[in-house]
Amino acid sequence: MAFSMKDKNVIITGGGKGIGKSITEVFLKEGANVVFSGRNEKTGEETVKEFSKYSNKLKFIKADVAIEEDTQNLFKMSNDYLGSIDIVVLNAGYFPQQRIQDMTSSDWDTVVDINLKGVFLNTKEAMKYLKEGGRIVITSSITGNKVGNPGLGHYGAAKGGVNGFMRTAALELSTKGITINAVEPGNIMTPGMENVLGAKYIKDQESIIPLSKLGEPEDIAYAIIFLASDEAKYITGQSIVVDGGQILPESALDLH
Ligand code: NAP
């Protein structure tokens, strides 16, 4: 049992795969009604089928976070389906490996659009629907906020921008009694991590993480559910690092 989400109406972007899938599952297990988005309909519908055991109030809506019209549709259709919206989890993200010298301006735009503009567009839409007590929680990253990562210059810039955006959004939302916070995952075992970064990257990472292993998607989901809970009502504009201690060591000597 985590924090109760009984009868809360929740939107989760990128909720059908990886960390987002775990967030969807944890919210459903705690009693929430969930709409989640993504671009891949097949994955979305498979996740709905798999999680129908938890709730019959669960729906996938195809929507690209970086396209304003999709975002407007997502929120309108979710509001129609759920009746109201209490919590919005902005989780969708994309992290292709491209060293700066090989990165095109189109590569840059794609990554910044999904990871940063997507957060802006969805927050703007969320503001139209959330009421007093509403919550926005973002899946940010240690990359860009606490550390650099060769090959992820665009992604780090976007995720650093996300936290900067969140602080101002927290102030603008505070007058309405709505909070916005972020979780900064370290290295979490997901399809995105496996497919894009590969087995060698994962093994190398394990050797520099004090808790000696990559995180699991639910490690992020539980931090998010806390920030989305009624109990987290006095926290806004903050981010929680969930990284197995990865950003702590000053030198290799500090490890094990
Ligand atoms: P993942 O396995 O690749 O899943 C990414 C999710 O985002 C999928 O559901 C995908 O759905 C969705 N998505 C991607 N682009 C989208 C778009 N333009 N519009 C709508 N949905 C989109 O990645 P993950 O590892 O679970 O990452 C989830 C979040 O955690 C991201 O924000 C990522 O930056 C962050 N994060 C992950 C790690 C890690 O170690 N895994 C570390 C730090 C931060 P579709 O494929 O259906 O579009």
PDB file of N, CA, C and O and ligand atoms in Angstrom, residues 14-20 38-40 63-66 91-95 114-115 139-141 155 159 185-188 190-193, ligand 1:
ATOM      1  N   GLY A  14       3.063   9.145 -21.822  1.00  0.00           N
ATOM      2  CA  GLY A  14       4.036   8.058 -21.977  1.00  0.00           C
ATOM      3  C   GLY A  14       3.819   6.976 -20.937  1.00  0.00           C
ATOM      4  O   GLY A  14       4.775   6.428 -20.388  1.00  0.00           O
ATOM      5  N   GLY A  15       2.537   6.635 -20.678  1.00  0.00           N
ATOM      6  CA  GLY A  15       2.212   5.709 -19.581  1.00  0.00           C
ATOM      7  C   GLY A  15       2.115   4.250 -19.971  1.00  0.00           C
ATOM      8  O   GLY A  15       1.717   3.418 -19.149  1.00  0.00           O
ATOM      9  N   GLY A  16       2.508   3.910 -21.214  1.00  0.00           N
ATOM     10  CA  GLY A  16       2.312   2.530 -21.659  1.00  0.00           C
ATOM     11  C   GLY A  16       3.563   1.686 -21.686  1.00  0.00           C
ATOM     12  O   GLY A  16       3.525   0.489 -21.975  1.00  0.00           O
ATOM     13  N   LYS A  17       4.705   2.295 -21.356  1.00  0.00           N
ATOM     14  CA  LYS A  17       5.991   1.594 -21.516  1.00  0.00           C
ATOM     15  C   LYS A  17       6.980   2.085 -20.451  1.00  0.00           C
ATOM     16  O   LYS A  17       6.892   3.232 -20.006  1.00  0.00           O
ATOM     17  N   GLY A  18       7.935   1.235 -20.094  1.00  0.00           N
ATOM     18  CA  GLY A  18       9.037   1.667 -19.220  1.00  0.00           C
ATOM     19  C   GLY A  18       8.571   2.220 -17.879  1.00  0.00           C
ATOM     20  O   GLY A  18       7.669   1.667 -17.236  1.00  0.00           O
ATOM     21  N   ILE A  19       9.166   3.330 -17.475  1.00  0.00           N
ATOM     22  CA  ILE A  19       8.827   3.951 -16.188  1.00  0.00           C
ATOM     23  C   ILE A  19       7.348   4.323 -16.160  1.00  0.00           C
ATOM     24  O   ILE A  19       6.649   4.119 -15.163  1.00  0.00           O
ATOM     25  N   GLY A  20       6.855   4.860 -17.293  1.00  0.00           N
ATOM     26  CA  GLY A  20       5.457   5.288 -17.356  1.00  0.00           C
ATOM     27  C   GLY A  20       4.489   4.145 -17.124  1.00  0.00           C
ATOM     28  O   GLY A  20       3.450   4.306 -16.485  1.00  0.00           O
ATOM     29  N   GLY A  38       0.570   8.144 -25.483  1.00  0.00           N
ATOM     30  CA  GLY A  38       1.792   7.693 -26.140  1.00  0.00           C
ATOM     31  C   GLY A  38       1.534   7.813 -27.632  1.00  0.00           C
ATOM     32  O   GLY A  38       0.424   8.190 -28.040  1.00  0.00           O
ATOM     33  N   ARG A  39       2.550   7.487 -28.450  1.00  0.00           N
ATOM     34  CA  ARG A  39       2.330   7.556 -29.894  1.00  0.00           C
ATOM     35  C   ARG A  39       2.035   6.187 -30.471  1.00  0.00           C
ATOM     36  O   ARG A  39       1.458   6.052 -31.529  1.00  0.00           O
ATOM     37  N   ASN A  40       2.482   5.136 -29.781  1.00  0.00           N
ATOM     38  CA  ASN A  40       2.355   3.774 -30.304  1.00  0.00           C
ATOM     39  C   ASN A  40       1.055   3.126 -29.807  1.00  0.00           C
ATOM     40  O   ASN A  40       0.943   2.720 -28.643  1.00  0.00           O
ATOM     41  N   ALA A  63      -1.410  10.400 -28.461  1.00  0.00           N
ATOM     42  CA  ALA A  63      -1.112  11.842 -28.460  1.00  0.00           C
ATOM     43  C   ALA A  63       0.389  12.034 -28.360  1.00  0.00           C
ATOM     44  O   ALA A  63       1.049  11.418 -27.520  1.00  0.00           O
ATOM     45  N   ASP A  64       0.900  12.898 -29.217  1.00  0.00           N
ATOM     46  CA  ASP A  64       2.325  13.256 -29.170  1.00  0.00           C
ATOM     47  C   ASP A  64       2.457  14.472 -28.262  1.00  0.00           C
ATOM     48  O   ASP A  64       1.814  15.510 -28.511  1.00  0.00           O
ATOM     49  N   VAL A  65       3.309  14.372 -27.237  1.00  0.00           N
ATOM     50  CA  VAL A  65       3.419  15.477 -26.259  1.00  0.00           C
ATOM     51  C   VAL A  65       3.927  16.777 -26.885  1.00  0.00           C
ATOM     52  O   VAL A  65       3.723  17.856 -26.343  1.00  0.00           O
ATOM     53  N   ALA A  66       4.603  16.659 -28.029  1.00  0.00           N
ATOM     54  CA  ALA A  66       5.210  17.850 -28.634  1.00  0.00           C
ATOM     55  C   ALA A  66       4.283  18.539 -29.637  1.00  0.00           C
ATOM     56  O   ALA A  66       4.666  19.545 -30.238  1.00  0.00           O
ATOM     57  N   ASN A  91       5.442  12.329 -17.986  1.00  0.00           N
ATOM     58  CA  ASN A  91       6.528  11.329 -17.963  1.00  0.00           C
ATOM     59  C   ASN A  91       7.182  11.092 -19.314  1.00  0.00           C
ATOM     60  O   ASN A  91       8.340  10.677 -19.375  1.00  0.00           O
ATOM     61  N   ALA A  92       6.483  11.356 -20.418  1.00  0.00           N
ATOM     62  CA  ALA A  92       7.029  11.010 -21.747  1.00  0.00           C
ATOM     63  C   ALA A  92       8.401  11.643 -21.949  1.00  0.00           C
ATOM     64  O   ALA A  92       8.625  12.796 -21.577  1.00  0.00           O
ATOM     65  N   GLY A  93       9.303  10.898 -22.543  1.00  0.00           N
ATOM     66  CA  GLY A  93      10.645  11.421 -22.793  1.00  0.00           C
ATOM     67  C   GLY A  93      11.362  10.595 -23.843  1.00  0.00           C
ATOM     68  O   GLY A  93      10.918   9.494 -24.198  1.00  0.00           O
ATOM     69  N   TYR A  94      12.459  11.147 -24.334  1.00  0.00           N
ATOM     70  CA  TYR A  94      13.186  10.513 -25.446  1.00  0.00           C
ATOM     71  C   TYR A  94      14.659  10.862 -25.296  1.00  0.00           C
ATOM     72  O   TYR A  94      15.004  12.037 -25.128  1.00  0.00           O
ATOM     73  N   PHE A  95      15.535   9.816 -25.329  1.00  0.00           N
ATOM     74  CA  PHE A  95      16.960  10.087 -25.065  1.00  0.00           C
ATOM     75  C   PHE A  95      17.896   9.358 -26.024  1.00  0.00           C
ATOM     76  O   PHE A  95      18.653   8.468 -25.637  1.00  0.00           O
ATOM     77  N   ILE A 114      10.317  17.147 -27.503  1.00  0.00           N
ATOM     78  CA  ILE A 114       9.628  16.104 -26.719  1.00  0.00           C
ATOM     79  C   ILE A 114       9.833  16.333 -25.220  1.00  0.00           C
ATOM     80  O   ILE A 114       8.877  16.317 -24.442  1.00  0.00           O
ATOM     81  N   ASN A 115      11.081  16.560 -24.822  1.00  0.00           N
ATOM     82  CA  ASN A 115      11.372  16.581 -23.385  1.00  0.00           C
ATOM     83  C   ASN A 115      11.060  17.909 -22.702  1.00  0.00           C
ATOM     84  O   ASN A 115      10.746  17.921 -21.509  1.00  0.00           O
ATOM     85  N   THR A 139       8.531  13.610 -14.718  1.00  0.00           N
ATOM     86  CA  THR A 139       9.715  12.749 -14.697  1.00  0.00           C
ATOM     87  C   THR A 139      10.836  13.538 -15.370  1.00  0.00           C
ATOM     88  O   THR A 139      10.877  13.659 -16.591  1.00  0.00           O
ATOM     89  N   SER A 140      11.717  14.114 -14.558  1.00  0.00           N
ATOM     90  CA  SER A 140      12.860  14.863 -15.100  1.00  0.00           C
ATOM     91  C   SER A 140      14.040  13.900 -15.201  1.00  0.00           C
ATOM     92  O   SER A 140      13.875  12.746 -15.598  1.00  0.00           O
ATOM     93  N   SER A 141      15.235  14.322 -14.793  1.00  0.00           N
ATOM     94  CA  SER A 141      16.407  13.439 -14.856  1.00  0.00           C
ATOM     95  C   SER A 141      17.555  14.057 -14.072  1.00  0.00           C
ATOM     96  O   SER A 141      17.632  15.287 -13.945  1.00  0.00           O
ATOM     97  N   TYR A 155      19.433  16.322 -24.604  1.00  0.00           N
ATOM     98  CA  TYR A 155      18.534  15.801 -23.558  1.00  0.00           C
ATOM     99  C   TYR A 155      18.820  16.486 -22.207  1.00  0.00           C
ATOM    100  O   TYR A 155      17.897  16.887 -21.491  1.00  0.00           O
ATOM    101  N   LYS A 159      16.220  18.579 -20.023  1.00  0.00           N
ATOM    102  CA  LYS A 159      15.810  18.203 -18.662  1.00  0.00           C
ATOM    103  C   LYS A 159      16.209  19.286 -17.652  1.00  0.00           C
ATOM    104  O   LYS A 159      15.489  19.517 -16.670  1.00  0.00           O
ATOM    105  N   PRO A 185      15.171  10.729 -11.988  1.00  0.00           N
ATOM    106  CA  PRO A 185      15.723   9.372 -11.945  1.00  0.00           C
ATOM    107  C   PRO A 185      17.204   9.381 -12.305  1.00  0.00           C
ATOM    108  O   PRO A 185      17.668  10.214 -13.089  1.00  0.00           O
ATOM    109  N   GLY A 186      17.908   8.409 -11.731  1.00  0.00           N
ATOM    110  CA  GLY A 186      19.257   8.112 -12.195  1.00  0.00           C
ATOM    111  C   GLY A 186      19.130   7.146 -13.355  1.00  0.00           C
ATOM    112  O   GLY A 186      18.419   7.404 -14.318  1.00  0.00           O
ATOM    113  N   ASN A 187      19.775   5.993 -13.274  1.00  0.00           N
ATOM    114  CA  ASN A 187      19.709   4.998 -14.352  1.00  0.00           C
ATOM    115  C   ASN A 187      18.698   3.914 -13.981  1.00  0.00           C
ATOM    116  O   ASN A 187      18.916   3.155 -13.046  1.00  0.00           O
ATOM    117  N   ILE A 188      17.625   3.873 -14.744  1.00  0.00           N
ATOM    118  CA  ILE A 188      16.528   2.951 -14.448  1.00  0.00           C
ATOM    119  C   ILE A 188      16.401   1.973 -15.610  1.00  0.00           C
ATOM    120  O   ILE A 188      16.447   2.363 -16.775  1.00  0.00           O
ATOM    121  N   THR A 190      14.824   0.187 -18.255  1.00  0.00           N
ATOM    122  CA  THR A 190      13.599   0.286 -19.070  1.00  0.00           C
ATOM    123  C   THR A 190      13.934  -0.114 -20.510  1.00  0.00           C
ATOM    124  O   THR A 190      15.119  -0.173 -20.872  1.00  0.00           O
ATOM    125  N   PRO A 191      12.898  -0.332 -21.349  1.00  0.00           N
ATOM    126  CA  PRO A 191      13.175  -0.615 -22.769  1.00  0.00           C
ATOM    127  C   PRO A 191      13.998   0.501 -23.408  1.00  0.00           C
ATOM    128  O   PRO A 191      14.898   0.234 -24.219  1.00  0.00           O
ATOM    129  N   GLY A 192      13.710   1.751 -23.041  1.00  0.00           N
ATOM    130  CA  GLY A 192      14.461   2.876 -23.606  1.00  0.00           C
ATOM    131  C   GLY A 192      15.943   2.747 -23.277  1.00  0.00           C
ATOM    132  O   GLY A 192      16.823   2.933 -24.130  1.00  0.00           O
ATOM    133  N   MET A 193      16.225   2.404 -22.044  1.00  0.00           N
ATOM    134  CA  MET A 193      17.614   2.247 -21.592  1.00  0.00           C
ATOM    135  C   MET A 193      18.279   1.079 -22.319  1.00  0.00           C
ATOM    136  O   MET A 193      19.391   1.180 -22.837  1.00  0.00           O
TER     137      MET A 193
HETATM  138  P1  NAP B   1      11.035   4.544 -22.604  1.00  0.00           P
HETATM  139  O1  NAP B   1      11.060   3.152 -22.086  1.00  0.00           O
HETATM  140  O2  NAP B   1      11.674   4.856 -23.908  1.00  0.00           O
HETATM  141  O3  NAP B   1       9.520   5.059 -22.626  1.00  0.00           O
HETATM  142  C1  NAP B   1       9.273   6.370 -23.062  1.00  0.00           C
HETATM  143  C2  NAP B   1       7.773   6.638 -22.992  1.00  0.00           C
HETATM  144  O4  NAP B   1       7.547   7.976 -23.483  1.00  0.00           O
HETATM  145  C3  NAP B   1       6.976   5.698 -23.867  1.00  0.00           C
HETATM  146  O5  NAP B   1       5.752   5.413 -23.259  1.00  0.00           O
HETATM  147  C4  NAP B   1       6.755   6.508 -25.139  1.00  0.00           C
HETATM  148  O6  NAP B   1       5.540   6.130 -25.761  1.00  0.00           O
HETATM  149  C5  NAP B   1       6.628   7.918 -24.567  1.00  0.00           C
HETATM  150  N1  NAP B   1       6.969   8.943 -25.554  1.00  0.00           N
HETATM  151  C6  NAP B   1       8.173   9.188 -26.140  1.00  0.00           C
HETATM  152  N2  NAP B   1       8.070  10.218 -26.986  1.00  0.00           N
HETATM  153  C7  NAP B   1       6.770  10.633 -26.933  1.00  0.00           C
HETATM  154  C8  NAP B   1       6.048  11.652 -27.576  1.00  0.00           C
HETATM  155  N3  NAP B   1       6.613  12.488 -28.469  1.00  0.00           N
HETATM  156  N4  NAP B   1       4.727  11.803 -27.270  1.00  0.00           N
HETATM  157  C9  NAP B   1       4.138  10.973 -26.397  1.00  0.00           C
HETATM  158  N5  NAP B   1       4.774  10.001 -25.753  1.00  0.00           N
HETATM  159  C10 NAP B   1       6.071   9.819 -26.026  1.00  0.00           C
HETATM  160  O7  NAP B   1      11.707   5.531 -21.569  1.00  0.00           O
HETATM  161  P2  NAP B   1      11.777   5.502 -19.972  1.00  0.00           P
HETATM  162  O8  NAP B   1      13.145   5.092 -19.619  1.00  0.00           O
HETATM  163  O9  NAP B   1      10.618   4.785 -19.397  1.00  0.00           O
HETATM  164  O10 NAP B   1      11.650   7.074 -19.685  1.00  0.00           O
HETATM  165  C11 NAP B   1      10.504   7.654 -19.090  1.00  0.00           C
HETATM  166  C12 NAP B   1      10.866   9.038 -18.559  1.00  0.00           C
HETATM  167  O11 NAP B   1      11.904   8.907 -17.580  1.00  0.00           O
HETATM  168  C13 NAP B   1      11.416   9.975 -19.627  1.00  0.00           C
HETATM  169  O12 NAP B   1      10.982  11.289 -19.380  1.00  0.00           O
HETATM  170  C14 NAP B   1      12.916   9.883 -19.428  1.00  0.00           C
HETATM  171  O13 NAP B   1      13.583  11.006 -19.903  1.00  0.00           O
HETATM  172  C15 NAP B   1      12.975   9.752 -17.911  1.00  0.00           C
HETATM  173  N6  NAP B   1      14.220   9.179 -17.416  1.00  0.00           N
HETATM  174  C16 NAP B   1      14.537   7.864 -17.641  1.00  0.00           C
HETATM  175  C17 NAP B   1      15.712   7.364 -17.115  1.00  0.00           C
HETATM  176  C18 NAP B   1      16.098   5.921 -17.271  1.00  0.00           C
HETATM  177  O14 NAP B   1      17.148   5.551 -16.749  1.00  0.00           O
HETATM  178  N7  NAP B   1      15.311   5.088 -17.918  1.00  0.00           N
HETATM  179  C19 NAP B   1      16.584   8.195 -16.403  1.00  0.00           C
HETATM  180  C20 NAP B   1      16.239   9.515 -16.210  1.00  0.00           C
HETATM  181  C21 NAP B   1      15.048  10.002 -16.704  1.00  0.00           C
HETATM  182  P3  NAP B   1       5.427   5.874 -27.358  1.00  0.00           P
HETATM  183  O15 NAP B   1       6.612   5.055 -27.736  1.00  0.00           O
HETATM  184  O16 NAP B   1       4.108   5.188 -27.499  1.00  0.00           O
HETATM  185  O17 NAP B   1       5.417   7.245 -27.970  1.00  0.00           O
END
